[in-house]
Amino acid sequence: MSFHRFYASWFDHLNHLVHQLTLAPKPTTPQDNPALLQLVHKVISHYSQYYRAKSIAAQNDAVSLFTAPWSSSLERSLHWVAGWRPTTVFHLIYTETSARFESRIADILRGVRTGDLVDLSPAQLQRVSELQCETVREENEITSELAKWQEGAVELVEAGGDGNVEKKIGGLMSVLVKADELRMRTIWRVAEMLTPQQAVEFLIAAAELQFGVRVLGLNHDNQRGNV
């Protein structure tokens, strides 16, 4: 199966898994948490499957993963090293927290615990902030590594058809693998910081962002194609 076909199948199944998340009832007792955790792990494992398949595809053709023909032009415009920027996760959390805060302000003022993303504890917020700083640093390191590879474009052309071309392309694959490892690691570590209910809401928000960008991008491409 080509990666293009794999992605289409993977994306459809992601929709199915997110639908399961949206149907999951909010926990009322600690005994409800294992069922939510099982769903959370299922979704995260699905993302892990994507990156495993992408790593295998990169061994055959790392360059095509940067062009990402299965993505819309809008999706590609938002890519960082052939995928989403890991620090987007933190902006998503802060945005979701702010949006939910306005609708729950009455409960908050009464001291009612909501248990959702609005209810992040001071300790959780501190851990999220620390992870964000760490992720920014790792992002910058990978960006610098990609820049160095791109600066070697002259050497790539000079290599012509000899075996050094594959060696240099291998350097690009190394950068891609590091970026994907950071993306996957960020998802895992953020989910671990959250309660099961918060993790469910985080994964739903992340997927809905992905779905929304894809729909907008495909609509844009279709309209442009009809001109």
Coordinates of N, CA, C and O in Angstrom, one line a residue, residues 32-114:
D32 N -14.7 5.3 36.6 CA -15.0 5.6 35.2 C -13.7 5.9 34.4 O -13.7 5.9 33.2
N33 N -12.7 6.2 35.1 CA -11.4 6.7 34.4 C -10.8 5.6 33.5 O -10.3 5.9 32.4
P34 N -10.7 4.3 33.9 CA -10.1 3.3 33.1 C -10.6 3.2 31.7 O -9.9 3.1 30.7
A35 N -12.0 3.4 31.6 CA -12.6 3.3 30.2 C -12.2 4.5 29.4 O -11.9 4.3 28.2
L36 N -12.1 5.7 30.0 CA -11.6 6.8 29.2 C -10.2 6.7 28.8 O -9.8 7.0 27.7
L37 N -9.3 6.2 29.8 CA -7.9 6.0 29.5 C -7.7 5.0 28.3 O -6.8 5.2 27.5
Q38 N -8.6 4.0 28.3 CA -8.5 3.1 27.2 C -8.7 3.7 25.8 O -8.0 3.5 24.8
L39 N -9.7 4.6 25.8 CA -10.0 5.4 24.6 C -8.8 6.3 24.2 O -8.4 6.4 23.0
V40 N -8.3 7.0 25.2 CA -7.2 7.9 25.0 C -6.0 7.1 24.4 O -5.3 7.6 23.5
H41 N -5.7 6.0 25.0 CA -4.5 5.2 24.5 C -4.8 4.7 23.1 O -3.8 4.6 22.3
K42 N -6.0 4.4 22.8 CA -6.3 3.9 21.5 C -6.1 5.0 20.4 O -5.5 4.7 19.4
V43 N -6.4 6.2 20.7 CA -6.2 7.3 19.8 C -4.7 7.6 19.7 O -4.2 7.8 18.6
I44 N -4.0 7.6 20.8 CA -2.6 7.9 20.7 C -1.9 6.8 20.0 O -0.9 7.1 19.2
S45 N -2.3 5.6 20.2 CA -1.7 4.5 19.4 C -1.9 4.6 17.9 O -1.1 4.2 17.1
H46 N -3.1 5.2 17.6 CA -3.4 5.4 16.2 C -2.4 6.5 15.6 O -1.9 6.3 14.5
Y47 N -2.1 7.5 16.3 CA -1.1 8.5 15.9 C 0.3 7.8 15.8 O 1.0 8.1 14.8
S48 N 0.6 7.0 16.7 CA 1.9 6.3 16.7 C 2.0 5.4 15.5 O 3.0 5.3 14.8
Q49 N 0.9 4.7 15.1 CA 0.9 3.9 13.9 C 1.2 4.8 12.6 O 1.9 4.4 11.7
Y50 N 0.6 6.0 12.6 CA 0.9 6.9 11.5 C 2.4 7.2 11.4 O 2.9 7.2 10.3
Y51 N 3.0 7.5 12.5 CA 4.4 7.9 12.4 C 5.3 6.7 12.1 O 6.4 6.8 11.5
R52 N 4.9 5.5 12.5 CA 5.7 4.3 12.2 C 5.6 4.1 10.6 O 6.6 3.8 10.0
A53 N 4.4 4.2 10.1 CA 4.3 4.1 8.6 C 5.0 5.2 7.9 O 5.6 4.9 6.8
K54 N 5.0 6.4 8.4 CA 5.7 7.5 7.8 C 7.2 7.3 7.8 O 7.9 7.6 6.8
S55 N 7.7 6.7 8.9 CA 9.1 6.4 9.0 C 9.6 5.4 8.0 O 10.6 5.5 7.3
I56 N 8.7 4.4 7.7 CA 9.0 3.4 6.7 C 9.0 4.0 5.3 O 9.9 3.7 4.5
A57 N 8.0 4.8 5.1 CA 7.9 5.5 3.8 C 9.1 6.4 3.6 O 9.6 6.5 2.4
A58 N 9.6 7.0 4.6 CA 10.7 7.9 4.5 C 12.0 7.2 4.0 O 12.8 7.8 3.3
Q59 N 12.1 5.9 4.4 CA 13.3 5.2 4.0 C 13.3 5.0 2.5 O 14.4 4.8 1.9
N60 N 12.1 5.0 1.9 CA 12.0 4.8 0.4 C 12.1 6.1 -0.3 O 12.7 6.2 -1.4
D61 N 11.5 7.2 0.2 CA 11.4 8.4 -0.5 C 11.1 9.6 0.5 O 9.9 9.9 0.6
A62 N 12.1 10.1 1.2 CA 11.9 11.1 2.2 C 11.4 12.4 1.5 O 10.6 13.1 2.1
V63 N 11.9 12.7 0.3 CA 11.5 13.9 -0.3 C 10.0 14.0 -0.6 O 9.4 15.1 -0.4
S64 N 9.4 12.9 -1.0 CA 7.9 13.0 -1.3 C 7.1 13.3 0.0 O 6.0 13.8 -0.1
L65 N 7.6 13.0 1.2 CA 6.9 13.3 2.4 C 6.9 14.8 2.7 O 6.0 15.3 3.3
F66 N 7.9 15.5 2.1 CA 7.9 16.9 2.3 C 6.9 17.6 1.3 O 6.3 18.6 1.6
T67 N 6.8 17.0 0.1 CA 5.8 17.5 -0.8 C 4.4 17.2 -0.4 O 3.4 17.9 -0.8
A68 N 4.2 16.0 0.3 CA 2.9 15.6 0.8 C 1.8 15.7 -0.2 O 0.9 16.5 0.0
P69 N 1.8 15.0 -1.3 CA 0.7 15.2 -2.3 C -0.7 14.8 -1.8 O -1.7 15.1 -2.4
W70 N -0.8 14.0 -0.7 CA -2.1 13.7 -0.1 C -2.7 14.8 0.7 O -3.8 14.7 1.1
S71 N -1.9 15.9 0.9 CA -2.4 17.0 1.7 C -2.9 18.1 0.8 O -2.5 18.2 -0.4
S72 N -3.7 19.0 1.3 CA -4.2 20.1 0.5 C -3.1 21.2 0.6 O -2.1 21.1 1.4
S73 N -3.2 22.2 -0.3 CA -2.2 23.2 -0.4 C -2.2 24.0 1.0 O -1.1 24.5 1.4
L74 N -3.3 24.2 1.6 CA -3.4 24.9 2.9 C -2.7 24.1 3.9 O -1.9 24.7 4.7
E75 N -2.9 22.8 4.0 CA -2.2 22.0 5.0 C -0.7 22.1 4.8 O 0.1 22.2 5.7
R76 N -0.2 22.0 3.5 CA 1.2 22.1 3.3 C 1.8 23.4 3.7 O 2.9 23.5 4.1
S77 N 1.0 24.5 3.5 CA 1.5 25.8 3.9 C 1.7 25.9 5.4 O 2.5 26.8 5.9
L78 N 1.1 25.1 6.2 CA 1.2 25.1 7.6 C 2.2 24.1 8.1 O 2.5 24.0 9.4
H79 N 2.8 23.3 7.2 CA 3.8 22.3 7.7 C 5.1 22.9 8.2 O 5.6 23.9 7.7
W80 N 5.6 22.2 9.2 CA 6.9 22.4 9.7 C 7.6 21.0 9.6 O 7.2 20.1 10.3
V81 N 8.7 20.9 8.8 CA 9.4 19.7 8.6 C 8.4 18.5 8.3 O 8.3 17.5 9.0
A82 N 7.6 18.8 7.3 CA 6.7 17.7 6.7 C 5.6 17.3 7.7 O 5.2 16.1 7.8
G83 N 5.1 18.2 8.6 CA 4.1 17.9 9.5 C 3.7 19.1 10.3 O 4.2 20.2 10.1
W84 N 2.9 18.9 11.3 CA 2.4 20.0 12.2 C 3.5 20.4 13.2 O 4.3 19.5 13.6
R85 N 3.5 21.6 13.5 CA 4.5 22.1 14.5 C 4.2 21.7 15.9 O 3.1 22.0 16.3
P86 N 5.0 21.0 16.6 CA 4.7 20.5 17.9 C 4.2 21.5 18.9 O 3.3 21.3 19.7
T87 N 4.7 22.8 18.9 CA 4.3 23.8 19.8 C 2.8 24.2 19.6 O 2.2 24.9 20.4
T88 N 2.3 23.8 18.4 CA 0.8 24.1 18.2 C 0.0 23.5 19.3 O -1.1 24.1 19.6
V89 N 0.4 22.4 19.8 CA -0.3 21.7 20.9 C -0.6 22.7 22.1 O -1.7 22.7 22.6
F90 N 0.4 23.4 22.4 CA 0.3 24.3 23.6 C -0.6 25.5 23.3 O -1.4 25.9 24.2
H91 N -0.5 26.0 22.1 CA -1.4 27.1 21.7 C -2.9 26.6 21.7 O -3.8 27.3 22.1
L92 N -3.0 25.3 21.3 CA -4.4 24.7 21.3 C -4.9 24.6 22.7 O -6.1 24.9 23.0
I93 N -4.1 24.2 23.7 CA -4.5 24.0 25.0 C -4.9 25.4 25.6 O -6.0 25.5 26.2
Y94 N -4.1 26.4 25.4 CA -4.4 27.7 25.9 C -5.7 28.3 25.3 O -6.5 28.9 26.0
T95 N -5.9 28.1 24.0 CA -7.1 28.6 23.3 C -8.3 27.9 23.8 O -9.3 28.5 24.1
E96 N -8.2 26.5 24.0 CA -9.4 25.8 24.5 C -9.7 26.2 25.9 O -10.9 26.3 26.3
T97 N -8.7 26.4 26.7 CA -8.9 26.8 28.1 C -9.6 28.1 28.2 O -10.6 28.3 29.0
S98 N -9.1 29.1 27.4 CA -9.7 30.4 27.4 C -11.2 30.4 26.9 O -12.0 31.0 27.5
A99 N -11.4 29.6 25.8 CA -12.8 29.6 25.3 C -13.8 29.0 26.3 O -14.9 29.4 26.4
R100 N -13.3 27.9 26.9 CA -14.2 27.2 27.9 C -14.4 28.0 29.2 O -15.4 27.9 29.8
F101 N -13.4 28.8 29.5 CA -13.4 29.6 30.7 C -14.6 30.6 30.7 O -15.3 30.8 31.7
E102 N -14.8 31.2 29.6 CA -15.9 32.2 29.4 C -17.3 31.5 29.7 O -18.2 32.1 30.3
S103 N -17.4 30.3 29.2 CA -18.7 29.6 29.4 C -18.9 29.0 30.8 O -20.0 28.7 31.2
R104 N -17.8 28.9 31.5 CA -17.9 28.2 32.8 C -17.6 29.2 34.0 O -17.4 28.8 35.1
I105 N -17.5 30.5 33.7 CA -17.1 31.4 34.7 C -18.0 31.4 35.9 O -17.5 31.6 37.0
A106 N -19.3 31.2 35.7 CA -20.2 31.2 36.9 C -19.9 30.1 37.8 O -19.8 30.2 39.0
D107 N -19.6 28.9 37.2 CA -19.2 27.7 38.1 C -17.9 28.0 38.8 O -17.8 27.6 40.0
I108 N -17.0 28.6 38.1 CA -15.6 28.8 38.6 C -15.7 29.7 39.8 O -15.1 29.5 40.9
L109 N -16.6 30.8 39.7 CA -16.7 31.8 40.7 C -17.4 31.1 42.0 O -17.2 31.6 43.1
R110 N -18.2 30.1 41.7 CA -18.8 29.4 42.9 C -18.0 28.3 43.4 O -18.3 27.7 44.4
G111 N -16.8 28.1 42.8 CA -15.9 27.1 43.3 C -16.2 25.7 42.8 O -15.7 24.7 43.4
V112 N -17.0 25.6 41.8 CA -17.4 24.3 41.3 C -16.3 23.8 40.4 O -15.9 24.5 39.5
R113 N -15.9 22.6 40.7 CA -14.8 22.0 39.8 C -15.5 21.4 38.6 O -16.4 20.5 38.7
T114 N -15.0 21.8 37.4 CA -15.6 21.3 36.2 C -14.9 20.0 35.7 O -15.5 19.2 35.0

